[in-house]
N, CA, C and O atoms as a GROMACS GRO file, in nm:
protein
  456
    1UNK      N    1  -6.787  -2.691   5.361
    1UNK     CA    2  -6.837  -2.578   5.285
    1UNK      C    3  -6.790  -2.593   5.140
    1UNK      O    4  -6.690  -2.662   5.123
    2UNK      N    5  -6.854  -2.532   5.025
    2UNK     CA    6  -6.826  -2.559   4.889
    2UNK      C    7  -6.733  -2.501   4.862
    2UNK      O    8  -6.693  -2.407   4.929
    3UNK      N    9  -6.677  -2.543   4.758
    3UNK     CA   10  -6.483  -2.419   4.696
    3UNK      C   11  -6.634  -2.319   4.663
    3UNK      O   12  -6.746  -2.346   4.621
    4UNK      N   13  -6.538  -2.149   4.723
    4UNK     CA   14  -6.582  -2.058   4.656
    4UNK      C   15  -6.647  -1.948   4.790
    4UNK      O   16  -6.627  -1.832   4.826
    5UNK      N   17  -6.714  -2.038   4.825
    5UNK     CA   18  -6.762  -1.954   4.963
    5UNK      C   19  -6.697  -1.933   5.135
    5UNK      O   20  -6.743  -1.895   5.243
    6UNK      N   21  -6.579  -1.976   5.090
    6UNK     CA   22  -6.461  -1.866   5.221
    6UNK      C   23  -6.447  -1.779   5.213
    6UNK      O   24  -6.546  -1.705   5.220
    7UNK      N   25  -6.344  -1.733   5.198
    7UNK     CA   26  -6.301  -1.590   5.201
    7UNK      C   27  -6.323  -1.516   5.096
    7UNK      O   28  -6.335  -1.396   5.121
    8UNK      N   29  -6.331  -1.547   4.989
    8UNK     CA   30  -6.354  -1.482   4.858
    8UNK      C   31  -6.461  -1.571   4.812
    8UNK      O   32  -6.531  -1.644   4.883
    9UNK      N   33  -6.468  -1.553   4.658
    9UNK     CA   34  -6.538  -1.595   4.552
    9UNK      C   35  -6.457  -1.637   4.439
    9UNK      O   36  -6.352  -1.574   4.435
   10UNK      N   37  -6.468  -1.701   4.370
   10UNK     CA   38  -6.404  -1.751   4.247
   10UNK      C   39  -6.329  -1.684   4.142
   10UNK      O   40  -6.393  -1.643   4.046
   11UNK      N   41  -6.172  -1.660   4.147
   11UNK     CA   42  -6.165  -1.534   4.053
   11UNK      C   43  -6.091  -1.434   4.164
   11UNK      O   44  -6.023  -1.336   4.134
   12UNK      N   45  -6.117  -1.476   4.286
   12UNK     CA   46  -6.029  -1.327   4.372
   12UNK      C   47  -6.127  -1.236   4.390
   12UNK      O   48  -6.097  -1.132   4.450
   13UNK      N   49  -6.247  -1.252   4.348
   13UNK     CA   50  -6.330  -1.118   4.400
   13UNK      C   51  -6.369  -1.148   4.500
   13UNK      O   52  -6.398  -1.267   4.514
   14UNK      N   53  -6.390  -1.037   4.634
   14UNK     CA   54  -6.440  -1.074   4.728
   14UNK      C   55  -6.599  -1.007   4.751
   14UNK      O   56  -6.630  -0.899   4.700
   15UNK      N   57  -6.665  -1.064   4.812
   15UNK     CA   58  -6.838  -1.028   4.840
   15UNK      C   59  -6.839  -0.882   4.878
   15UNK      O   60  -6.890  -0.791   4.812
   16UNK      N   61  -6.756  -0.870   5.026
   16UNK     CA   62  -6.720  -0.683   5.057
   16UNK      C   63  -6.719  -0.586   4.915
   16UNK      O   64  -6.797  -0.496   4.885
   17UNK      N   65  -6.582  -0.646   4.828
   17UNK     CA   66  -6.595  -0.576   4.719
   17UNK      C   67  -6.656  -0.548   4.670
   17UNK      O   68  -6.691  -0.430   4.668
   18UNK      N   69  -6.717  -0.655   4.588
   18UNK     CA   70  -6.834  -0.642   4.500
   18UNK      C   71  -6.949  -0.565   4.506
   18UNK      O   72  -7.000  -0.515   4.406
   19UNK      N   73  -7.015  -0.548   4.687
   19UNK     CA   74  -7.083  -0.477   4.742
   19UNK      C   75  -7.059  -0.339   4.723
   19UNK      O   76  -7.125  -0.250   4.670
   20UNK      N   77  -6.914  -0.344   4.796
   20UNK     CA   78  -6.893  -0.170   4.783
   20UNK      C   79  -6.869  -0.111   4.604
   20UNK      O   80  -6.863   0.008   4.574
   21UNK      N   81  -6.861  -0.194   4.533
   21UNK     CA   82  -6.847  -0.186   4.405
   21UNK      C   83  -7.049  -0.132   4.325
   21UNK      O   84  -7.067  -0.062   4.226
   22UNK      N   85  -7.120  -0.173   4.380
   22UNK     CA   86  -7.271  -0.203   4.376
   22UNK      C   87  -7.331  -0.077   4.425
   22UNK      O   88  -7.409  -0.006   4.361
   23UNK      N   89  -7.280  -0.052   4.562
   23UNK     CA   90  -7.338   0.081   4.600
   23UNK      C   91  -7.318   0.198   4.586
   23UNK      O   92  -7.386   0.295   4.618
   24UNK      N   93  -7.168   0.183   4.510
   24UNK     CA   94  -7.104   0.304   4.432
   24UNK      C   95  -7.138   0.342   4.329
   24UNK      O   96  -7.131   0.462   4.301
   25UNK      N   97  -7.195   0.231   4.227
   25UNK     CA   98  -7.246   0.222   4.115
   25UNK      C   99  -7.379   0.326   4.125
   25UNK      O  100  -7.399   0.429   4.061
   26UNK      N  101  -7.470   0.257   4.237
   26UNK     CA  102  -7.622   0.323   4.284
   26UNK      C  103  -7.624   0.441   4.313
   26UNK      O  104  -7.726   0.506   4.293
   27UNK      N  105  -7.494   0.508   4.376
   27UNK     CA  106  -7.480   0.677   4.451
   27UNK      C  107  -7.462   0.721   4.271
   27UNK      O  108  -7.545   0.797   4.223
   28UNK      N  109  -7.390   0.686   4.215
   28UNK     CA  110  -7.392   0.761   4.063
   28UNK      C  111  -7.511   0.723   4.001
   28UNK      O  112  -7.536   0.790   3.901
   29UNK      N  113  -7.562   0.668   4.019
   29UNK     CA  114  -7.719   0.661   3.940
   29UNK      C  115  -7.808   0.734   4.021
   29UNK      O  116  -7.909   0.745   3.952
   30UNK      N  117  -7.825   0.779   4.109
   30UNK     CA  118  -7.895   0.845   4.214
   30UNK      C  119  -7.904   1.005   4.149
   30UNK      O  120  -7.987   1.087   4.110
   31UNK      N  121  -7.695   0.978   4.173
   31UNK     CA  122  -7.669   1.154   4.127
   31UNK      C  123  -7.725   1.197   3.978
   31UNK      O  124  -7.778   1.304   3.947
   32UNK      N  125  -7.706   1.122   3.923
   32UNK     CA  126  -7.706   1.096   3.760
   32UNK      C  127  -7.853   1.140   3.735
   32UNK      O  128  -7.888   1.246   3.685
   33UNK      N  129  -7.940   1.034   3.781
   33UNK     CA  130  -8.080   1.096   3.790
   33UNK      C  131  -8.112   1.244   3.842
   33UNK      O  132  -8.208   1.317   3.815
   34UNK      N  133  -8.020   1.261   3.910
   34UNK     CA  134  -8.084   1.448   3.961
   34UNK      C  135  -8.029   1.497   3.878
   34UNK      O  136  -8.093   1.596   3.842
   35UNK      N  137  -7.944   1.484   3.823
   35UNK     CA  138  -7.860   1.597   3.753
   35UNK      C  139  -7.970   1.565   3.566
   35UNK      O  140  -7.997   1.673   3.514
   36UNK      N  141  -8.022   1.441   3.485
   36UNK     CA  142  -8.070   1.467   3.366
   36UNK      C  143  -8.249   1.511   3.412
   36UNK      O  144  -8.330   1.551   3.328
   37UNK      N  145  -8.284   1.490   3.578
   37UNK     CA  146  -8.384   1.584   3.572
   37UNK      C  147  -8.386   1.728   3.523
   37UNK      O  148  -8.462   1.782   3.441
   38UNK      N  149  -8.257   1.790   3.613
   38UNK     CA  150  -8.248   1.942   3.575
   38UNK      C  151  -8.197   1.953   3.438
   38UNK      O  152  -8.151   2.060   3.398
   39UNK      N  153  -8.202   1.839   3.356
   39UNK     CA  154  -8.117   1.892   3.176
   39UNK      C  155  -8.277   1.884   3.078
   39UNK      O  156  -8.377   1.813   3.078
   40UNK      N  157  -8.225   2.006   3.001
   40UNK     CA  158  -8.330   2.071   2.925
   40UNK      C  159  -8.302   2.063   2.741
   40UNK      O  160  -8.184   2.046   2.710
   41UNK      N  161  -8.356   2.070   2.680
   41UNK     CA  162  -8.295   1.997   2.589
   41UNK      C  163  -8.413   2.052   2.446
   41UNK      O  164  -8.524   2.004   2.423
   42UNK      N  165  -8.354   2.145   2.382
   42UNK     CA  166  -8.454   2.192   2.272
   42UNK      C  167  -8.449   2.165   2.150
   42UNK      O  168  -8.337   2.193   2.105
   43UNK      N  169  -8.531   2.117   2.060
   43UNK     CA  170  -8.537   2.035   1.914
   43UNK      C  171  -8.637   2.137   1.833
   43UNK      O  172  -8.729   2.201   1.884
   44UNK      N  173  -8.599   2.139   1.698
   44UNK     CA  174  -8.693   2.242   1.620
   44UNK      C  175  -8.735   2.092   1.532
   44UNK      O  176  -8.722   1.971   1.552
   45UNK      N  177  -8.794   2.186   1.421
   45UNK     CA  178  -8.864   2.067   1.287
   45UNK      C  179  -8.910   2.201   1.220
   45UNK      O  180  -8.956   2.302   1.273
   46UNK      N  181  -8.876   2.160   1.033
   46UNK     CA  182  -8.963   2.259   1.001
   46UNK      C  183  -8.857   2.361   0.954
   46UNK      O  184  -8.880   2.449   0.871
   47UNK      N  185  -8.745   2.342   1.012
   47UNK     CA  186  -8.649   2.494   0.956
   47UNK      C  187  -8.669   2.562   1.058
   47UNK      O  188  -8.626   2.676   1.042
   48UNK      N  189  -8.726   2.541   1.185
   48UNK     CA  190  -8.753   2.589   1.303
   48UNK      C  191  -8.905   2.660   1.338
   48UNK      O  192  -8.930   2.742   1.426
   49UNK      N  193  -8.990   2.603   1.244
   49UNK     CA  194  -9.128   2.630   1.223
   49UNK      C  195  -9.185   2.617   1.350
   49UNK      O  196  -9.277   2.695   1.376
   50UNK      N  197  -9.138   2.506   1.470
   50UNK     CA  198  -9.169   2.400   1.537
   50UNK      C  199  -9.085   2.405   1.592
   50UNK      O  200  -8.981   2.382   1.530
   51UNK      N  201  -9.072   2.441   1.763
   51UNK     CA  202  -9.004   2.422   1.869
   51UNK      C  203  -8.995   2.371   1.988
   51UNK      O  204  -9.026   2.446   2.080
   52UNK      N  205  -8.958   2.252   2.016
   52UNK     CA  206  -8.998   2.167   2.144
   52UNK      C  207  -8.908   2.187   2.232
   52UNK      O  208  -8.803   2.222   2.179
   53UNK      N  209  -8.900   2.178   2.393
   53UNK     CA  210  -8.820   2.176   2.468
   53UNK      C  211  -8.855   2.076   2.565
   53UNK      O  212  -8.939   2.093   2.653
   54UNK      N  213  -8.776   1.955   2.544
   54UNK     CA  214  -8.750   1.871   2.720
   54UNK      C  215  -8.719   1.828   2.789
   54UNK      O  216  -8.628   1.757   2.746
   55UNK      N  217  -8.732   1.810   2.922
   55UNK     CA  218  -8.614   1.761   3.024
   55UNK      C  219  -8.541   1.599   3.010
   55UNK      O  220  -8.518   1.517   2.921
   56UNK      N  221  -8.528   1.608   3.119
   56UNK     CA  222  -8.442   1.497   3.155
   56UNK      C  223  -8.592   1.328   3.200
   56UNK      O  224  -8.624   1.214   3.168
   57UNK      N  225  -8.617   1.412   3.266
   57UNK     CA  226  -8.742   1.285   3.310
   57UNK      C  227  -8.864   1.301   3.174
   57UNK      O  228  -8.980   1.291   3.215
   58UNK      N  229  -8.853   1.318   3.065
   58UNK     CA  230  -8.921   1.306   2.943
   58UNK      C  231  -9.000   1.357   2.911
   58UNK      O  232  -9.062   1.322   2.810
   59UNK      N  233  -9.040   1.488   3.000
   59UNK     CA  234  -9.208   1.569   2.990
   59UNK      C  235  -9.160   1.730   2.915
   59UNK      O  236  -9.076   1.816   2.941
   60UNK      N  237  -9.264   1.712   2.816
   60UNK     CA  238  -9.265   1.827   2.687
   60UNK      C  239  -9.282   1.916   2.799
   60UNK      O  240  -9.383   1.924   2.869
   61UNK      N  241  -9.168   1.988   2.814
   61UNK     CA  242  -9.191   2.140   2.905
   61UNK      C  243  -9.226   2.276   2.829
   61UNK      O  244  -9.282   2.369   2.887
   62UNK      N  245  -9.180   2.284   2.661
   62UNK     CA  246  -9.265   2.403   2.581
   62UNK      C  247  -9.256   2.344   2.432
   62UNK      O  248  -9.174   2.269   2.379
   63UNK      N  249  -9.371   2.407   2.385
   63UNK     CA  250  -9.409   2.432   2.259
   63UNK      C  251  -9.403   2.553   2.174
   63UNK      O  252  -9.478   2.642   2.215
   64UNK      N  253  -9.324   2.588   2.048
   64UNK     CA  254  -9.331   2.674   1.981
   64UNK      C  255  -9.403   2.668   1.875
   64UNK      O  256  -9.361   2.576   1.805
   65UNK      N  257  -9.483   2.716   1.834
   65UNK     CA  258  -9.478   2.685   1.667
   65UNK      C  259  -9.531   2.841   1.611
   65UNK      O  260  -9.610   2.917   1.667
   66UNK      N  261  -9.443   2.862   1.451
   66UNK     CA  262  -9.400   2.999   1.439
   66UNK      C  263  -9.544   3.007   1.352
   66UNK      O  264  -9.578   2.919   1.274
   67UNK      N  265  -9.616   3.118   1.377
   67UNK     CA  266  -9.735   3.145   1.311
   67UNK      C  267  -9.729   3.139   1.177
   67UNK      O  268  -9.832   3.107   1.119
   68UNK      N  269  -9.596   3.172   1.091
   68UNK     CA  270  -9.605   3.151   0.967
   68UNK      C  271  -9.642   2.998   0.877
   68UNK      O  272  -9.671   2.999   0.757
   69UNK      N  273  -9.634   2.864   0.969
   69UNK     CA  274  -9.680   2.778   0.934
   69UNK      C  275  -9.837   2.704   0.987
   69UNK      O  276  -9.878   2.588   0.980
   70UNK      N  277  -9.888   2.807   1.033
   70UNK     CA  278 -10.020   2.751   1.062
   70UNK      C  279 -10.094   2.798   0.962
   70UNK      O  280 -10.083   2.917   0.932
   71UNK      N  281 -10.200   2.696   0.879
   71UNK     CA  282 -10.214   2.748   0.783
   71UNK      C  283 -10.307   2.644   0.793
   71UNK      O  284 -10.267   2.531   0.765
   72UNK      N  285 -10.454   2.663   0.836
   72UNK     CA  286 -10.638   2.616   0.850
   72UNK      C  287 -10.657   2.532   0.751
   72UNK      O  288 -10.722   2.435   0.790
   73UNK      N  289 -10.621   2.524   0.607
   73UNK     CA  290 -10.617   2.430   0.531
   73UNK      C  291 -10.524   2.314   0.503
   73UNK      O  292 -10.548   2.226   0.420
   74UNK      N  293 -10.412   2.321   0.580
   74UNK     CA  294 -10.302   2.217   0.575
   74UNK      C  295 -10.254   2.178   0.756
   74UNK      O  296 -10.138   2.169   0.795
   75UNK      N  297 -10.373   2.160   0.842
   75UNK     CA  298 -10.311   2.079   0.965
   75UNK      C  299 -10.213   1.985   1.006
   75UNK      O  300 -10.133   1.987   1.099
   76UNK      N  301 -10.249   1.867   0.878
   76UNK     CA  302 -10.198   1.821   0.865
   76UNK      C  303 -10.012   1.762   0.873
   76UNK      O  304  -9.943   1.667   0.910
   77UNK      N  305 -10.004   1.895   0.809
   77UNK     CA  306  -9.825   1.929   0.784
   77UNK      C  307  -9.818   1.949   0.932
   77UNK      O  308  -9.744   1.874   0.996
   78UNK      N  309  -9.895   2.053   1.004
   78UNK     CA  310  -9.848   2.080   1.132
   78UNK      C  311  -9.870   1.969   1.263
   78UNK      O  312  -9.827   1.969   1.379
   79UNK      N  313  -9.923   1.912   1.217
   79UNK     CA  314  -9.951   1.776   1.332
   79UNK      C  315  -9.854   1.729   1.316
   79UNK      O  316  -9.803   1.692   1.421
   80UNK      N  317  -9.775   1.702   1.196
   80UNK     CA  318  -9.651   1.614   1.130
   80UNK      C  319  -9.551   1.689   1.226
   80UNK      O  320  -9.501   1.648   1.331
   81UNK      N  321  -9.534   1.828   1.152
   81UNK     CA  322  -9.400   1.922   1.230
   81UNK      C  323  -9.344   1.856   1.419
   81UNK      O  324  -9.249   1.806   1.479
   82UNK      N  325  -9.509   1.915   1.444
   82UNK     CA  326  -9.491   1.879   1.619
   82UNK      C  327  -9.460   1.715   1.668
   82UNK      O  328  -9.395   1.674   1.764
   83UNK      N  329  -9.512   1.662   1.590
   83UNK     CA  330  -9.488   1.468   1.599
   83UNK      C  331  -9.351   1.471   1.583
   83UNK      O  332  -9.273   1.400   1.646
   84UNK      N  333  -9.323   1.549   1.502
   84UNK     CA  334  -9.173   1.526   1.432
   84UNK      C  335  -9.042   1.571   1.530
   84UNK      O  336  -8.930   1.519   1.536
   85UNK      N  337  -9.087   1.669   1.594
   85UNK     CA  338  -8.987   1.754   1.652
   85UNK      C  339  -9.025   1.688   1.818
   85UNK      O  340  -8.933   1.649   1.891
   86UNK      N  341  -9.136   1.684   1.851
   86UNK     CA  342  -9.142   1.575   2.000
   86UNK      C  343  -9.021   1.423   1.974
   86UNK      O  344  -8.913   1.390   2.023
   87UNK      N  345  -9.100   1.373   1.887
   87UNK     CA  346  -8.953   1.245   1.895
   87UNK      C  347  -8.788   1.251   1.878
   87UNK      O  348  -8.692   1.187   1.921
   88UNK      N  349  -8.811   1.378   1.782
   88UNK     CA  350  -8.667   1.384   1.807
   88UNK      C  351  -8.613   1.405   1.929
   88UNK      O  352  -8.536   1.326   1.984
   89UNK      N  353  -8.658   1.527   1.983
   89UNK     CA  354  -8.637   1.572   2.141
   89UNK      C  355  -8.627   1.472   2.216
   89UNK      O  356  -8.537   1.469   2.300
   90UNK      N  357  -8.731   1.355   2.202
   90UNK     CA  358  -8.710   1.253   2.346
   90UNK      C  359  -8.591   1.136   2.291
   90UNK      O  360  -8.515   1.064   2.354
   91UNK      N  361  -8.607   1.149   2.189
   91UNK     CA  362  -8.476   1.031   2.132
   91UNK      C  363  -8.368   1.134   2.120
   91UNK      O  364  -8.322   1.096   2.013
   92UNK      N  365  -8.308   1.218   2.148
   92UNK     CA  366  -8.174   1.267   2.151
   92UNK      C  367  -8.166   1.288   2.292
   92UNK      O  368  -8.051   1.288   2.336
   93UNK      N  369  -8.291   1.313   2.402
   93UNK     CA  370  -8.298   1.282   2.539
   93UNK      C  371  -8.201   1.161   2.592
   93UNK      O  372  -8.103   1.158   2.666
   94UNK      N  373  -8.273   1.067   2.520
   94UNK     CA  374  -8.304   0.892   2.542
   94UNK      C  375  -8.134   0.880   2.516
   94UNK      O  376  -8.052   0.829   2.592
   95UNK      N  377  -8.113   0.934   2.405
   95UNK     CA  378  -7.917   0.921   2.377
   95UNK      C  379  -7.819   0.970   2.499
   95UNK      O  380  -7.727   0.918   2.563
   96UNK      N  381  -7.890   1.103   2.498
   96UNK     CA  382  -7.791   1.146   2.650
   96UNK      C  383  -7.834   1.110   2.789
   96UNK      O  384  -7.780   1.142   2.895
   97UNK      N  385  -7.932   1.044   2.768
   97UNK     CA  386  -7.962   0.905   2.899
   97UNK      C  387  -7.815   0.805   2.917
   97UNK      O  388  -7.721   0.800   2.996
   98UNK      N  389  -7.860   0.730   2.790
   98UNK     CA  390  -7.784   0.612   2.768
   98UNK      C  391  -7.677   0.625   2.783
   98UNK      O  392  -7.621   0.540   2.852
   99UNK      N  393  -7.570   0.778   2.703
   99UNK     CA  394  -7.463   0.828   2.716
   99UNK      C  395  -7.453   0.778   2.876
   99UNK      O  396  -7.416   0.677   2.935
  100UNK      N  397  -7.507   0.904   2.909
  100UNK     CA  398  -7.407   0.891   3.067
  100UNK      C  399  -7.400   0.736   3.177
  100UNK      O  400  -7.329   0.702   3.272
  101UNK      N  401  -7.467   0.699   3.132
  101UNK     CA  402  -7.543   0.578   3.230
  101UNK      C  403  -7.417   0.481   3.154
  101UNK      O  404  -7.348   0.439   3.246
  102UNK      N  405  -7.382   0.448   3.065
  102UNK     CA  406  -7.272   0.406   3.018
  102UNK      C  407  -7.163   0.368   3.036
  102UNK      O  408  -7.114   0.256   3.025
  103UNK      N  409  -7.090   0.538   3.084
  103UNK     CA  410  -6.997   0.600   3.156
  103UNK      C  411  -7.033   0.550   3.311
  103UNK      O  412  -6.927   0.546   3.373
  104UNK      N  413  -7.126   0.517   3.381
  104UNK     CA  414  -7.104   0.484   3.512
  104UNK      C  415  -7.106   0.320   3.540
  104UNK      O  416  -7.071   0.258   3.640
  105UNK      N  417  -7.178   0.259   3.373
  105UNK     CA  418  -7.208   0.089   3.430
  105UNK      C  419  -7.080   0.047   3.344
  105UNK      O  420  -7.070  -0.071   3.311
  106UNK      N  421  -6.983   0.136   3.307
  106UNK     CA  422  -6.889   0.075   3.214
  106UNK      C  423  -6.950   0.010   3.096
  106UNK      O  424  -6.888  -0.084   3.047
  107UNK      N  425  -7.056   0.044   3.047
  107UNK     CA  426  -7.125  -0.028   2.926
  107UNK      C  427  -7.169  -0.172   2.927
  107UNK      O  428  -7.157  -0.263   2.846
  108UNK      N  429  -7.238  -0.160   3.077
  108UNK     CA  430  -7.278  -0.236   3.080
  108UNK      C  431  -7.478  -0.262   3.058
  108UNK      O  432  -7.562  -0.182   3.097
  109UNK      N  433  -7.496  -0.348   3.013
  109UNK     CA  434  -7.624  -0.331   3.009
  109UNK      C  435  -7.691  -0.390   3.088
  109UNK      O  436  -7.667  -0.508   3.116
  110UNK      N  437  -7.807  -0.310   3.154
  110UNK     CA  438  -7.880  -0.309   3.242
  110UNK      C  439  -8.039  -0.286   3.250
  110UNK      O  440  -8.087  -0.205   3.329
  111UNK      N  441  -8.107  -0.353   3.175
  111UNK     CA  442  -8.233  -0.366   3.114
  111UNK      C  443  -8.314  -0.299   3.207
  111UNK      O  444  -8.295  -0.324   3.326
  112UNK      N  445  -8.398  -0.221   3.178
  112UNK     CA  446  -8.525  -0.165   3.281
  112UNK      C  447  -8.521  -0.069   3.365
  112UNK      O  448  -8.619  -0.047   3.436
  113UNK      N  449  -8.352   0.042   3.376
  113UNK     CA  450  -8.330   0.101   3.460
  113UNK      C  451  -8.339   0.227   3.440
  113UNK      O  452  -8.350   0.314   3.527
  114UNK      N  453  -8.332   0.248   3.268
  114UNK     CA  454  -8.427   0.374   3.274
  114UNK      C  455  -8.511   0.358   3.131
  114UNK      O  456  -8.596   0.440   3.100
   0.00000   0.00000   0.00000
């Protein structure tokens, strides 16, 4: 048999470990995922002209926008406001994704997992 595949692995780690190291990892990503479903997360734009709110799994759950900036000749600005205040919302989402997921892979990176 090759050095490496007895009792351990190269380094003192053993396969058991590593495993139970793997599936511990997965029960906190499991939990992790239920818990930034239920997180809610609200962004203005505008001086608060413009109010977005959204979860954890990335879907615009409300829209505000304060009647004082709707204004029939300048859409424009307001297409901007709401563009403006959706990305922020999902990129300060996307941060407290990354945050926690961090904290459980030890910073490790892990391409494609959320």
């Amino acid at each position: 048999m090759p050095k490496g595949f007895g009792g351990g692995m190269p380094g003192g780690m053993n396969m058991n470990s590593l495993m139970k190291q793997a599936q511990k990892m997965q029960k906190q990503m499991a939990e992790m995922q239920e818990e930034l479903a239920k997180k809610e997360l609200e962004v203005s734009a505008g001086g608060g002209a413009v109010k977005v709110k959204v979860n954890g799994e990335k879907q615009l759950l409300s829209l505000t926008i304060s009647p004082d900036v709707v204004d029939p000749d300048d859409v424009e600005m307001l297409q901007d406001l709401v563009l403006s205040a959706v990305n922020e919302a999902l990129r300060q989402m996307d941060d407290a994704v990354n945050s926690q997921m961090s904290q459980i892979t030890g910073g490790m990176n892990l391409p494609g997992m959320f």
